[in-house]
Amino acid sequence: MWLLSTDRAELRYFSRNFDADGGYAILSHTWEGSEQTFQHVRAIGERCRLAGTNPRDDPELSPKIRECCILAERYGYDWAWVDSCCIDKSSSSELSEALNSMYRWYSDAEVCYAYLADVPDGCVLDAPNSPFRKSRWHTRGWTLQELIAPAFLVFLSQEWHELGDRGSLANLLQQITRIPALIFTRETRPADYSVAVRMHWASRRKTAREEDEAYCLMGLFGVSLPTNYGEGEKAFLRLQYEIMRNIPDTSIFAFGYKVPHSELDQQGFALKPDPRARLTSRSQCLLAFSPRQFNIEASYTPERGANIRGAQPGGDQIADTSPFGAVELPRISVTSNEVELRLPVVDIDGISVAVLLCEDADGHLGLLLTRDPRAIDSTRPRYYTGIESRRSDSGPGNRVRLATLGRDLNHLRFNGKRIEAKWRTIYIVPSPPEWLSPGSTNAQLTINCTSGSPFRLPHWLVSRFVALQFRVWEDIRTPEFVRMTIMRTRRAERIWLDLGQCQRDTGAPPRHWSKVTISHESNYMRHTTVSQSHTCSEHHIDSWPAWSKDFGDADRTVRLSFTPCKRSPETTRVVHIELFGRVYAEMLLEANVSFPSPDGRHKGMQLVQT
């Protein structure tokens, strides 16, 4: 562990963190642009050593590092740790060790200084919409463990003045972060809460790197992972596998769209079990691809009231005699290509329901399952998760994953009917195959595969839609027509991009045409109702000013632009897309993604992630 001497800001290595006499202070902060690295600080230290000056006073040293050292020294600490410069990130082994040790390093620190660069002196912390409430520090992934792990944490303003400590601000922090105040006063610990509850704490936080969604949670669950930047969302899958191996808590499966236990037709929709179901979506798999999916604070029923805290509705504890025919506990086993679960299961109305033995504020939760008809081994019943739903008002359906089964474990109900589940061993597909992963989207598109194609859709544009959690695929109707479907399950967002060649002028070269149709939960359309035809006066590209046209409204606007392909300018048009409007602006900001104008592409116009 590298530490900074607080009197000189010089780096020194300790093989064990407790070897630093007097302990150390540790800094929590959000990165602002280019932070000073290990190599920068070492270089400043070496230059000052030769010049006989103090590196802490050097004008090239980061003010953040300097002020942290000054503050720590003022309160009697000889050593301080700052993540930006106390990890040699040029060493992959050192970086991996640091990421796996970070929760313990924050826990072992004598004090943690949480520097809030966007909160001024004099801030009324609990005022509505105060800078403290809105601080970026509360929204970052890594600061979650930095908030929870230290024994003593002090919040500092942008001027490095004390705002208050975590214990005295526990109730306000609970309002801001949705984490129980008891955590901040150390009356409870993270292990006292279910997996789903802890994931829920992280569900609204953001990280600069996709892999950090997993790495920043290792300490919160007490697990370790080899780090591998470049693996993308596979890191979060690996985190869940490691959690399943160490924590027998089925609330890890409690996320997604949920229906009540009353009759579904009274709620305006029906479930549609499909005996010929195929794996076509990540939503059919057991494991989540991001902590953002954990929308439910579910507690683990077998240990409710003992070690696990969380959403705990009223009702009796589990009786000595099980309502499922035998007294057992759920079991989770990871196999080569499935997750083996031992759970109470019932088949009703053509649907299999696994009782997760988890509960939220509405009652016990059931996981809806679809049997895989293509499973080769009949002795191992294999399932996908979720059932497609249909709205009676012709509105958008959802893939329903969970159902509320009522509050009484001895009298569970589904779709208005009493159910009696029995213990069974089932096998569930944990994650999608490679061809369903977001990274394989471009590899599946054929629109760019031939030089004679009338249209080309750049891969970088497709990748940005994927970063917005859209799926992109093509439906080629004829050699002269392609429909691109761009779909985001959340809010039932859909963009249909039609690309075609008009042959109506006999004897003349075909004319390129295009149009966009936008659908969402408030204006839902099924793909079969969207016409494949076009209006020549509206949709011919060469009739648009600058070959550009807007489609949509103030909430959602898609701007299509076209340019001649450099390889075949006479016959091929290159598609460019921009997104505008309130709803799309929120998506872009949340994902830190932008769609530059055609003229702005060479400038690398995109949001800066820090």
Coordinates of C-alpha atoms in Angstrom, one line a residue:
M1 CA 0.0 0.0 0.0
W2 CA 1.4 3.4 -1.0
L3 CA 0.9 6.3 1.4
L4 CA 1.7 10.0 1.2
S5 CA 3.7 11.6 4.0
T6 CA 1.5 14.4 5.1
D7 CA 4.3 16.8 5.8
R8 CA 6.0 16.4 2.3
A9 CA 3.5 14.6 0.1
E10 CA 6.1 11.9 -0.7
L11 CA 5.1 8.4 -1.5
R12 CA 6.2 5.5 0.6
Y13 CA 5.3 1.8 0.3
F14 CA 4.0 -0.3 3.2
S15 CA 3.6 -4.0 2.8
R16 CA 0.8 -4.0 5.4
N17 CA -1.4 -1.0 5.9
F18 CA -1.1 -1.2 9.7
D19 CA 2.7 -0.8 9.4
A20 CA 2.1 3.0 9.0
D21 CA 2.7 4.3 12.6
G22 CA -0.2 6.3 13.8
G23 CA -2.5 5.1 11.1
Y24 CA -3.5 7.0 8.0
A25 CA -6.2 9.4 6.7
I26 CA -8.0 8.5 3.5
L27 CA -9.6 10.7 0.9
S28 CA -13.0 10.1 -0.8
H29 CA -13.7 12.3 -3.8
T30 CA -15.0 12.4 -7.4
W31 CA -12.6 12.6 -10.2
E32 CA -12.5 16.0 -12.0
G33 CA -11.0 15.7 -15.4
S34 CA -7.3 14.6 -15.4
E35 CA -6.3 13.7 -11.8
Q36 CA -2.6 13.6 -10.8
T37 CA -1.2 10.0 -11.1
F38 CA 1.3 8.0 -9.2
Q39 CA 4.0 8.7 -11.8
H40 CA 3.3 12.5 -11.6
V41 CA 3.7 12.6 -7.9
R42 CA 6.8 10.4 -7.9
A43 CA 8.3 12.7 -10.5
I44 CA 7.5 15.9 -8.5
G45 CA 9.0 14.2 -5.4
E46 CA 12.2 13.3 -7.2
R47 CA 12.6 16.8 -8.7
C48 CA 12.1 18.4 -5.3
R49 CA 14.5 16.0 -3.7
L50 CA 17.3 17.1 -6.0
A51 CA 16.3 20.8 -5.6
G52 CA 16.1 20.5 -1.8
T53 CA 12.5 21.7 -1.7
N54 CA 9.3 20.4 -0.2
P55 CA 7.1 18.6 -2.8
R56 CA 3.9 19.5 -0.9
D57 CA 4.7 23.2 -1.6
D58 CA 5.5 22.6 -5.3
P59 CA 3.1 24.5 -7.6
E60 CA 2.7 21.5 -9.9
L61 CA 1.3 19.3 -7.2
S62 CA -2.5 18.9 -7.3
P63 CA -4.2 21.2 -4.9
K64 CA -6.5 18.3 -3.9
I65 CA -3.5 16.2 -2.8
R66 CA -1.9 19.2 -1.1
E67 CA -5.0 20.2 0.9
C68 CA -5.6 16.6 1.9
C69 CA -2.1 16.3 3.3
I70 CA -2.3 19.6 5.1
L71 CA -5.7 18.7 6.7
A72 CA -4.5 15.2 7.8
E73 CA -1.3 16.7 9.3
R74 CA -3.3 19.3 11.2
Y75 CA -5.2 16.5 12.9
G76 CA -2.1 14.5 13.8
Y77 CA -1.9 12.0 11.0
D78 CA 1.5 11.4 9.4
W79 CA 0.1 9.4 6.4
A80 CA -2.7 9.9 3.9
W81 CA -4.0 7.8 1.0
V82 CA -5.5 9.3 -2.2
D83 CA -6.7 6.9 -4.9
S84 CA -5.6 8.9 -7.9
C85 CA -1.9 8.9 -6.9
C86 CA -1.4 6.1 -4.4
I87 CA -2.0 3.3 -6.9
D88 CA 0.5 2.5 -9.7
K89 CA -2.1 1.9 -12.4
S90 CA 0.7 1.0 -14.9
S91 CA 0.9 -2.4 -13.0
S92 CA -2.1 -4.5 -13.6
S93 CA -1.3 -6.7 -10.6
E94 CA -1.1 -3.7 -8.3
L95 CA -4.3 -2.2 -9.7
S96 CA -6.1 -5.5 -9.1
E97 CA -4.8 -5.8 -5.6
A98 CA -5.8 -2.2 -4.8
L99 CA -9.4 -2.6 -6.1
N100 CA -9.8 -5.8 -4.2
S101 CA -8.4 -4.3 -1.0
M102 CA -10.1 -0.9 -1.2
Y103 CA -13.0 -1.6 1.1
R104 CA -10.6 -2.8 3.8
W105 CA -8.3 0.2 3.3
Y106 CA -11.3 2.6 3.8
S107 CA -12.5 0.5 6.8
D108 CA -9.0 0.5 8.4
A109 CA -8.4 4.3 8.0
E110 CA -8.4 6.4 11.1
V111 CA -10.6 9.0 9.3
C112 CA -12.1 9.4 5.9
Y113 CA -12.3 12.9 4.4
A114 CA -15.2 13.1 1.8
Y115 CA -14.3 16.1 -0.3
L116 CA -17.4 17.5 -2.1
A117 CA -16.1 19.8 -4.9
D118 CA -19.6 21.1 -5.7
V119 CA -20.7 22.1 -2.2
P120 CA -19.8 25.6 -1.0
D121 CA -19.2 26.9 2.5
G122 CA -22.3 28.0 4.3
C123 CA -24.5 25.4 2.6
V124 CA -27.7 24.5 4.5
L125 CA -27.3 20.8 4.1
D126 CA -30.8 19.7 4.7
A127 CA -32.5 22.4 2.7
P128 CA -34.6 21.2 -0.3
N129 CA -32.4 20.9 -3.4
S130 CA -29.3 22.0 -1.4
P131 CA -25.9 21.5 -3.1
F132 CA -25.2 18.9 -0.5
R133 CA -28.3 16.9 -1.4
K134 CA -27.5 17.2 -5.1
S135 CA -23.7 16.6 -4.8
R136 CA -22.2 14.4 -7.5
W137 CA -20.4 12.5 -4.8
H138 CA -23.7 10.8 -3.8
T139 CA -24.2 9.5 -7.3
R140 CA -21.0 7.7 -8.0
G141 CA -20.4 4.0 -7.8
W142 CA -17.1 3.9 -5.9
T143 CA -18.3 6.4 -3.3
L144 CA -20.9 3.9 -2.1
Q145 CA -18.2 1.8 -0.3
E146 CA -16.4 4.9 0.7
L147 CA -19.5 6.1 2.4
I148 CA -20.1 2.9 4.3
A149 CA -16.7 1.3 5.0
P150 CA -15.0 4.0 7.2
A151 CA -15.5 4.1 10.9
F152 CA -15.4 7.9 10.9
L153 CA -16.2 10.1 7.9
V154 CA -16.1 13.9 7.7
F155 CA -17.7 15.8 4.8
L156 CA -15.7 18.7 3.5
S157 CA -16.8 21.7 1.4
Q158 CA -15.1 22.8 -1.8
E159 CA -13.1 25.2 0.4
W160 CA -11.9 22.2 2.5
H161 CA -14.0 23.3 5.5
E162 CA -15.9 20.7 7.6
L163 CA -19.6 20.3 6.8
G164 CA -20.4 17.6 9.3
D165 CA -19.7 13.9 10.0
R166 CA -21.5 10.9 8.8
G167 CA -23.0 9.9 12.2
S168 CA -24.5 13.3 12.9
L169 CA -25.9 13.5 9.3
A170 CA -27.2 9.8 9.3
N171 CA -30.9 10.7 8.8
L172 CA -30.2 13.2 6.1
L173 CA -27.9 10.7 4.3
Q174 CA -30.7 8.1 4.5
Q175 CA -33.0 10.5 2.6
I176 CA -30.4 11.2 0.0
T177 CA -29.0 7.7 -0.6
R178 CA -31.9 5.4 0.5
I179 CA -29.5 3.6 2.7
P180 CA -30.7 3.0 6.3
A181 CA -29.3 5.5 8.9
L182 CA -28.4 2.5 11.1
I183 CA -25.6 1.7 8.6
F184 CA -24.1 5.1 9.1
T185 CA -24.1 4.8 12.9
R186 CA -22.8 1.3 12.7
E187 CA -25.7 -0.2 14.5
T188 CA -26.0 -2.5 11.6
R189 CA -23.5 -3.7 9.0
P190 CA -23.9 -4.4 5.2
A191 CA -24.0 -8.2 5.8
D192 CA -27.2 -7.7 7.9
Y193 CA -29.0 -6.8 4.6
S194 CA -30.0 -9.0 1.8
V195 CA -28.2 -9.1 -1.5
A196 CA -31.1 -7.4 -3.3
V197 CA -31.2 -4.6 -0.8
R198 CA -27.4 -3.9 -1.1
M199 CA -27.7 -4.0 -4.9
H200 CA -30.6 -1.6 -4.6
W201 CA -28.3 0.9 -2.9
A202 CA -26.1 0.8 -5.9
S203 CA -28.8 0.9 -8.6
R204 CA -28.8 4.6 -9.2
R205 CA -25.1 5.1 -9.0
K206 CA -22.8 5.6 -12.0
T207 CA -19.3 4.6 -12.9
A208 CA -16.9 5.8 -15.6
R209 CA -16.1 2.3 -16.7
E210 CA -18.7 -0.5 -17.2
E211 CA -16.6 -3.0 -15.3
D212 CA -16.5 -0.7 -12.3
E213 CA -20.2 -1.4 -11.7
A214 CA -19.0 -4.8 -10.5
Y215 CA -15.6 -3.9 -9.0
C216 CA -16.9 -1.1 -6.8
L217 CA -19.3 -3.6 -5.1
M218 CA -16.8 -6.4 -4.2
G219 CA -16.1 -5.1 -0.7
L220 CA -19.8 -4.5 0.0
F221 CA -20.4 -8.3 -0.6
G222 CA -17.1 -9.5 0.9
V223 CA -15.9 -11.1 -2.3
S224 CA -12.8 -10.8 -4.5
L225 CA -12.5 -10.9 -8.3
P226 CA -9.5 -10.7 -10.7
T227 CA -10.0 -7.4 -12.5
N228 CA -10.0 -7.2 -16.3
Y229 CA -10.8 -3.9 -17.9
G230 CA -12.2 -4.6 -21.3
E231 CA -14.5 -7.4 -20.3
G232 CA -17.5 -5.1 -20.1
E233 CA -20.7 -6.3 -18.4
K234 CA -19.1 -9.8 -18.0
A235 CA -17.6 -8.3 -14.8
F236 CA -21.0 -8.0 -13.2
L237 CA -21.9 -11.5 -14.2
R238 CA -18.7 -12.7 -12.5
L239 CA -19.6 -10.7 -9.4
Q240 CA -23.0 -12.4 -9.2
Y241 CA -21.4 -15.9 -9.6
E242 CA -19.0 -15.1 -6.7
I243 CA -21.8 -13.8 -4.6
M244 CA -23.8 -17.0 -5.2
R245 CA -20.8 -19.1 -4.2
N246 CA -20.4 -17.2 -0.9
I247 CA -23.9 -16.0 0.1
P248 CA -26.9 -18.4 -0.1
D249 CA -29.4 -15.7 -0.7
T250 CA -32.0 -16.0 -3.4
S251 CA -32.9 -12.3 -3.3
I252 CA -30.1 -12.0 -5.9
F253 CA -32.8 -13.1 -8.4
A254 CA -35.4 -10.6 -7.2
F255 CA -35.4 -7.8 -9.8
G256 CA -37.5 -6.9 -12.8
Y257 CA -41.1 -6.3 -13.7
K258 CA -43.6 -7.6 -11.0
V259 CA -47.3 -8.3 -11.1
P260 CA -49.7 -8.5 -8.1
H261 CA -51.1 -11.8 -6.8
S262 CA -54.7 -10.8 -7.7
E263 CA -56.4 -11.8 -10.9
L264 CA -54.3 -10.5 -13.8
D265 CA -57.3 -9.7 -16.0
Q266 CA -58.4 -7.2 -13.4
Q267 CA -55.1 -5.5 -13.8
G268 CA -55.6 -5.1 -17.6
F269 CA -53.2 -7.7 -19.0
A270 CA -52.7 -11.4 -19.4
L271 CA -49.6 -13.6 -19.4
K272 CA -48.8 -15.5 -22.6
P273 CA -46.8 -18.7 -21.9
D274 CA -45.1 -20.0 -25.0
P275 CA -44.4 -23.8 -25.2
R276 CA -42.1 -23.1 -28.2
A277 CA -40.1 -20.4 -26.4
R278 CA -36.6 -19.6 -27.6
L279 CA -33.8 -17.6 -26.0
T280 CA -34.0 -14.3 -27.8
S281 CA -33.3 -11.7 -25.1
R282 CA -31.1 -11.0 -22.1
S283 CA -34.3 -10.5 -20.0
Q284 CA -35.0 -14.2 -20.2
C285 CA -31.9 -15.0 -18.2
L286 CA -31.5 -15.6 -14.4
L287 CA -28.8 -13.0 -13.7
A288 CA -28.8 -9.3 -14.1
F289 CA -26.4 -7.5 -16.4
S290 CA -26.2 -4.3 -14.2
P291 CA -27.0 -3.2 -10.6
R292 CA -29.4 -0.7 -12.3
Q293 CA -31.9 -3.6 -12.7
F294 CA -32.3 -4.0 -8.9
N295 CA -35.6 -2.1 -8.5
I296 CA -36.9 -4.1 -5.5
E297 CA -35.7 -4.1 -1.9
A298 CA -36.4 -7.8 -1.2
S299 CA -35.3 -9.5 2.1
Y300 CA -34.4 -13.2 2.3
T301 CA -37.2 -14.9 4.1
P302 CA -35.4 -17.8 5.8
E303 CA -33.2 -15.4 7.8
R304 CA -35.7 -12.5 8.1
G305 CA -35.5 -11.0 11.5
A306 CA -32.3 -12.9 12.4
N307 CA -29.3 -11.6 10.4
I308 CA -31.0 -10.2 7.3
R309 CA -32.6 -6.8 7.5
G310 CA -34.5 -5.1 4.7
A311 CA -38.1 -4.6 3.6
Q312 CA -39.8 -6.7 6.3
P313 CA -43.6 -6.8 5.9
G314 CA -45.7 -8.1 8.8
G315 CA -46.7 -11.8 9.2
D316 CA -45.6 -14.8 11.0
Q317 CA -42.1 -16.2 10.8
I318 CA -41.6 -19.5 8.9
A319 CA -43.1 -22.3 10.9
D320 CA -41.3 -25.4 12.0
T321 CA -43.4 -27.4 9.5
S322 CA -42.9 -26.2 6.0
P323 CA -45.8 -25.3 3.7
F324 CA -43.9 -27.0 0.9
G325 CA -44.0 -30.6 2.0
A326 CA -40.6 -30.7 3.7
V327 CA -38.4 -28.5 5.8
E328 CA -35.5 -27.4 3.5
L329 CA -33.6 -24.3 2.7
P330 CA -33.0 -23.0 -0.8
R331 CA -29.8 -24.1 -2.5
I332 CA -27.8 -22.5 -5.3
S333 CA -25.2 -24.4 -7.3
V334 CA -23.3 -23.0 -10.3
T335 CA -22.8 -25.6 -13.1
S336 CA -21.0 -25.2 -16.4
N337 CA -23.9 -23.6 -18.3
E338 CA -26.8 -23.4 -15.8
V339 CA -27.6 -22.4 -12.3
E340 CA -29.1 -25.3 -10.3
L341 CA -31.7 -24.2 -7.8
R342 CA -33.6 -26.1 -5.1
L343 CA -36.8 -24.1 -4.5
P344 CA -40.5 -24.7 -4.0
V345 CA -42.1 -24.7 -7.5
V346 CA -45.7 -24.9 -8.7
D347 CA -47.2 -25.3 -12.2
I348 CA -50.4 -23.3 -12.8
D349 CA -52.2 -22.0 -15.9
G350 CA -49.3 -23.3 -18.1
I351 CA -46.8 -21.3 -16.1
S352 CA -44.1 -22.5 -13.6
V353 CA -43.7 -20.3 -10.5
A354 CA -40.6 -20.7 -8.2
V355 CA -41.2 -19.4 -4.7
L356 CA -38.0 -17.4 -4.1
L357 CA -38.5 -17.3 -0.4
C358 CA -37.9 -13.5 -0.6
E359 CA -40.3 -10.8 0.2
D360 CA -40.7 -7.1 -0.3
A361 CA -43.2 -4.6 1.1
D362 CA -46.0 -6.3 -0.9
G363 CA -45.4 -9.8 0.1
H364 CA -43.6 -13.0 -1.0
L365 CA -42.1 -13.1 -4.4
G366 CA -42.4 -15.8 -7.1
L367 CA -40.1 -16.1 -10.1
L368 CA -42.0 -16.9 -13.3
L369 CA -40.4 -19.5 -15.5
T370 CA -40.7 -20.7 -19.1
R371 CA -39.6 -24.3 -19.9
D372 CA -36.9 -24.6 -22.5
P373 CA -38.4 -27.0 -25.1
R374 CA -35.0 -27.5 -26.6
A375 CA -33.3 -28.8 -23.5
I376 CA -31.4 -32.0 -24.5
D377 CA -31.3 -33.7 -21.0
S378 CA -34.9 -34.5 -19.9
T379 CA -33.7 -35.3 -16.4
R380 CA -32.6 -31.7 -15.9
P381 CA -35.6 -29.4 -16.4
R382 CA -34.2 -26.3 -17.9
Y383 CA -36.0 -22.9 -17.8
Y384 CA -35.8 -19.3 -18.9
T385 CA -37.1 -16.5 -16.6
G386 CA -40.1 -14.4 -17.3
I387 CA -43.3 -14.6 -19.3
E388 CA -44.5 -12.3 -22.1
S389 CA -47.6 -10.3 -21.2
R390 CA -50.3 -8.8 -23.3
R391 CA -52.2 -5.6 -22.4
S392 CA -56.0 -5.8 -22.9
D393 CA -56.0 -2.1 -24.0
S394 CA -53.5 -2.9 -26.8
G395 CA -50.9 -1.0 -24.9
P396 CA -47.3 -2.2 -24.6
G397 CA -46.7 -5.5 -22.9
N398 CA -43.8 -6.4 -20.7
R399 CA -41.7 -9.4 -20.0
V400 CA -43.0 -10.2 -16.5
R401 CA -40.3 -11.7 -14.3
L402 CA -41.8 -11.7 -10.8
A403 CA -45.2 -12.1 -9.2
T404 CA -46.4 -11.1 -5.7
L405 CA -47.7 -14.3 -4.0
G406 CA -49.3 -12.7 -0.9
R407 CA -48.1 -12.2 2.6
D408 CA -49.0 -15.6 4.1
L409 CA -46.4 -18.2 3.2
N410 CA -48.9 -20.9 4.1
H411 CA -51.6 -19.5 1.8
L412 CA -49.8 -18.3 -1.3
R413 CA -51.8 -17.1 -4.3
F414 CA -51.1 -16.5 -8.0
N415 CA -53.5 -14.9 -10.5
G416 CA -56.2 -15.0 -7.9
K417 CA -55.8 -18.7 -7.2
R418 CA -54.4 -20.7 -4.2
I419 CA -51.1 -22.4 -5.0
E420 CA -49.3 -25.3 -3.3
A421 CA -45.6 -25.4 -4.3
K422 CA -43.3 -28.4 -3.6
W423 CA -39.5 -28.6 -3.4
R424 CA -38.0 -29.2 -6.8
T425 CA -34.6 -29.0 -8.4
I426 CA -34.6 -26.8 -11.5
Y427 CA -32.0 -25.5 -13.9
I428 CA -32.1 -22.0 -15.2
V429 CA -30.1 -20.3 -18.0
P430 CA -28.0 -17.8 -16.1
S431 CA -26.8 -15.4 -18.9
P432 CA -27.2 -15.0 -22.6
P433 CA -24.9 -16.6 -25.2
E434 CA -22.3 -14.5 -26.8
W435 CA -24.5 -13.7 -29.9
L436 CA -27.0 -12.0 -27.6
S437 CA -24.5 -9.8 -25.8
P438 CA -24.5 -6.1 -26.7
G439 CA -21.0 -6.4 -28.0
S440 CA -22.1 -8.8 -30.8
T441 CA -24.8 -6.4 -32.2
N442 CA -22.7 -5.1 -35.0
A443 CA -21.5 -8.6 -35.9
Q444 CA -25.1 -9.6 -36.6
L445 CA -26.1 -6.8 -38.9
T446 CA -25.9 -7.5 -42.6
I447 CA -26.6 -4.0 -43.9
N448 CA -22.9 -3.2 -44.1
C449 CA -21.7 -6.5 -45.5
T450 CA -21.8 -5.8 -49.3
S451 CA -20.3 -2.9 -51.2
G452 CA -23.5 -2.7 -53.3
S453 CA -25.8 -2.1 -50.4
P454 CA -28.0 1.1 -51.0
F455 CA -27.5 2.1 -47.3
R456 CA -24.8 1.8 -44.7
L457 CA -25.3 2.2 -40.9
P458 CA -22.0 3.0 -39.1
H459 CA -21.0 0.6 -36.4
W460 CA -20.1 3.4 -34.0
L461 CA -23.7 4.7 -34.2
V462 CA -25.1 1.2 -33.4
S463 CA -22.7 1.0 -30.4
R464 CA -24.0 4.2 -29.0
F465 CA -27.5 3.0 -29.1
V466 CA -26.3 -0.2 -27.4
A467 CA -24.8 2.1 -24.7
L468 CA -28.2 3.6 -24.2
Q469 CA -29.5 0.1 -23.6
F470 CA -31.3 -0.2 -27.0
R471 CA -31.2 -3.4 -28.9
V472 CA -30.7 -3.0 -32.7
W473 CA -31.6 -5.5 -35.3
E474 CA -32.7 -5.5 -39.0
D475 CA -35.7 -6.9 -40.7
I476 CA -35.0 -7.1 -44.4
R477 CA -38.3 -7.2 -46.3
T478 CA -37.0 -7.1 -49.9
P479 CA -33.7 -6.3 -51.7
E480 CA -35.0 -2.7 -51.9
F481 CA -36.2 -2.3 -48.3
V482 CA -34.7 -2.6 -44.8
R483 CA -36.4 -1.9 -41.5
M484 CA -34.0 -1.3 -38.6
T485 CA -35.7 -1.9 -35.2
I486 CA -34.1 0.1 -32.3
M487 CA -35.8 -1.0 -29.1
R488 CA -35.4 -0.2 -25.4
T489 CA -37.5 -2.3 -23.1
R490 CA -37.7 0.4 -20.5
R491 CA -40.7 2.6 -21.3
A492 CA -41.3 0.4 -24.3
E493 CA -39.2 2.8 -26.4
R494 CA -39.0 1.8 -30.1
I495 CA -37.6 3.5 -33.2
W496 CA -38.3 2.0 -36.5
L497 CA -35.9 3.2 -39.2
D498 CA -37.1 2.4 -42.7
L499 CA -34.6 2.5 -45.6
G500 CA -35.7 1.9 -49.1
Q501 CA -35.3 2.5 -52.8
C502 CA -38.3 3.9 -54.8
Q503 CA -38.8 2.2 -58.1
R504 CA -41.9 4.2 -59.1
D505 CA -40.2 6.2 -61.9
T506 CA -40.0 3.6 -64.6
G507 CA -36.7 3.8 -66.5
A508 CA -35.1 6.2 -63.9
P509 CA -32.5 5.1 -61.3
P510 CA -34.1 4.2 -58.0
R511 CA -34.4 7.0 -55.5
H512 CA -33.3 6.5 -51.9
W513 CA -36.1 7.1 -49.3
S514 CA -36.3 6.9 -45.5
K515 CA -38.6 7.5 -42.6
V516 CA -38.7 7.1 -38.9
T517 CA -41.6 5.9 -36.7
I518 CA -41.4 6.4 -32.9
S519 CA -43.3 4.4 -30.4
H520 CA -43.4 4.4 -26.6
E521 CA -45.6 3.4 -23.6
S522 CA -47.8 6.5 -24.0
N523 CA -48.1 6.1 -27.8
Y524 CA -47.7 2.4 -28.3
M525 CA -47.7 0.8 -31.8
R526 CA -47.1 -2.8 -32.7
H527 CA -44.6 -3.4 -35.5
T528 CA -47.2 -5.1 -37.6
T529 CA -49.2 -1.8 -37.7
V530 CA -46.3 0.3 -38.9
S531 CA -46.6 0.7 -42.7
Q532 CA -43.7 -0.3 -44.9
S533 CA -44.8 2.1 -47.6
H534 CA -43.6 5.6 -48.1
T535 CA -44.8 8.9 -49.5
C536 CA -42.5 10.1 -52.3
S537 CA -43.0 13.9 -51.6
E538 CA -42.1 13.4 -47.9
H539 CA -39.6 10.6 -47.7
H540 CA -37.3 10.9 -50.7
I541 CA -33.9 11.9 -49.3
D542 CA -32.8 14.0 -52.2
S543 CA -35.9 16.3 -51.6
W544 CA -34.8 17.1 -48.0
P545 CA -32.8 20.3 -47.3
A546 CA -29.2 19.2 -46.9
W547 CA -30.5 15.5 -47.0
S548 CA -31.7 15.9 -43.4
K549 CA -35.1 15.6 -41.8
D550 CA -36.5 15.5 -38.2
F551 CA -39.1 13.0 -37.1
G552 CA -41.0 13.0 -33.7
D553 CA -42.1 15.6 -31.2
A554 CA -40.7 17.8 -28.4
D555 CA -40.1 14.8 -26.2
R556 CA -38.5 12.5 -28.7
T557 CA -37.0 13.7 -32.0
V558 CA -34.9 11.6 -34.4
R559 CA -32.9 13.6 -36.9
L560 CA -31.9 11.6 -40.0
S561 CA -29.1 12.8 -42.2
F562 CA -27.5 11.1 -45.2
T563 CA -24.2 11.5 -47.0
P564 CA -22.8 9.8 -50.1
C565 CA -20.7 6.8 -49.3
K566 CA -17.0 7.5 -50.1
R567 CA -16.6 4.1 -51.7
S568 CA -19.8 4.2 -53.9
P569 CA -21.2 7.7 -53.9
E570 CA -23.6 7.2 -56.7
T571 CA -25.5 4.2 -55.2
T572 CA -24.9 4.1 -51.4
R573 CA -26.0 6.5 -48.7
V574 CA -24.5 6.6 -45.2
V575 CA -27.0 7.0 -42.4
H576 CA -26.4 9.4 -39.6
I577 CA -28.7 9.8 -36.6
E578 CA -29.1 12.4 -33.9
L579 CA -31.4 12.3 -30.9
F580 CA -33.2 15.4 -29.4
G581 CA -36.1 16.1 -27.1
R582 CA -36.6 15.8 -23.3
V583 CA -36.8 12.0 -23.0
Y584 CA -33.9 11.3 -25.3
A585 CA -31.8 14.1 -23.5
E586 CA -32.4 12.3 -20.2
M587 CA -31.2 9.0 -21.7
L588 CA -28.1 10.6 -23.2
L589 CA -27.2 12.3 -19.9
E590 CA -27.7 9.2 -17.8
A591 CA -25.5 7.1 -20.1
N592 CA -23.0 9.8 -20.8
V593 CA -23.4 9.3 -24.6
S594 CA -23.9 11.8 -27.4
F595 CA -24.8 11.8 -31.0
P596 CA -22.8 14.6 -32.7
S597 CA -23.9 16.4 -35.7
P598 CA -22.4 15.2 -39.0
D599 CA -20.2 18.4 -39.1
G600 CA -19.1 17.8 -35.5
R601 CA -18.0 14.2 -35.8
H602 CA -14.3 15.1 -36.6
K603 CA -14.2 17.2 -33.4
G604 CA -14.9 14.1 -31.3
M605 CA -17.9 15.7 -29.7
Q606 CA -19.0 13.6 -26.7
L607 CA -19.5 14.1 -23.0
V608 CA -16.4 13.9 -20.8
Q609 CA -16.7 11.0 -18.3
T610 CA -15.1 11.5 -15.0

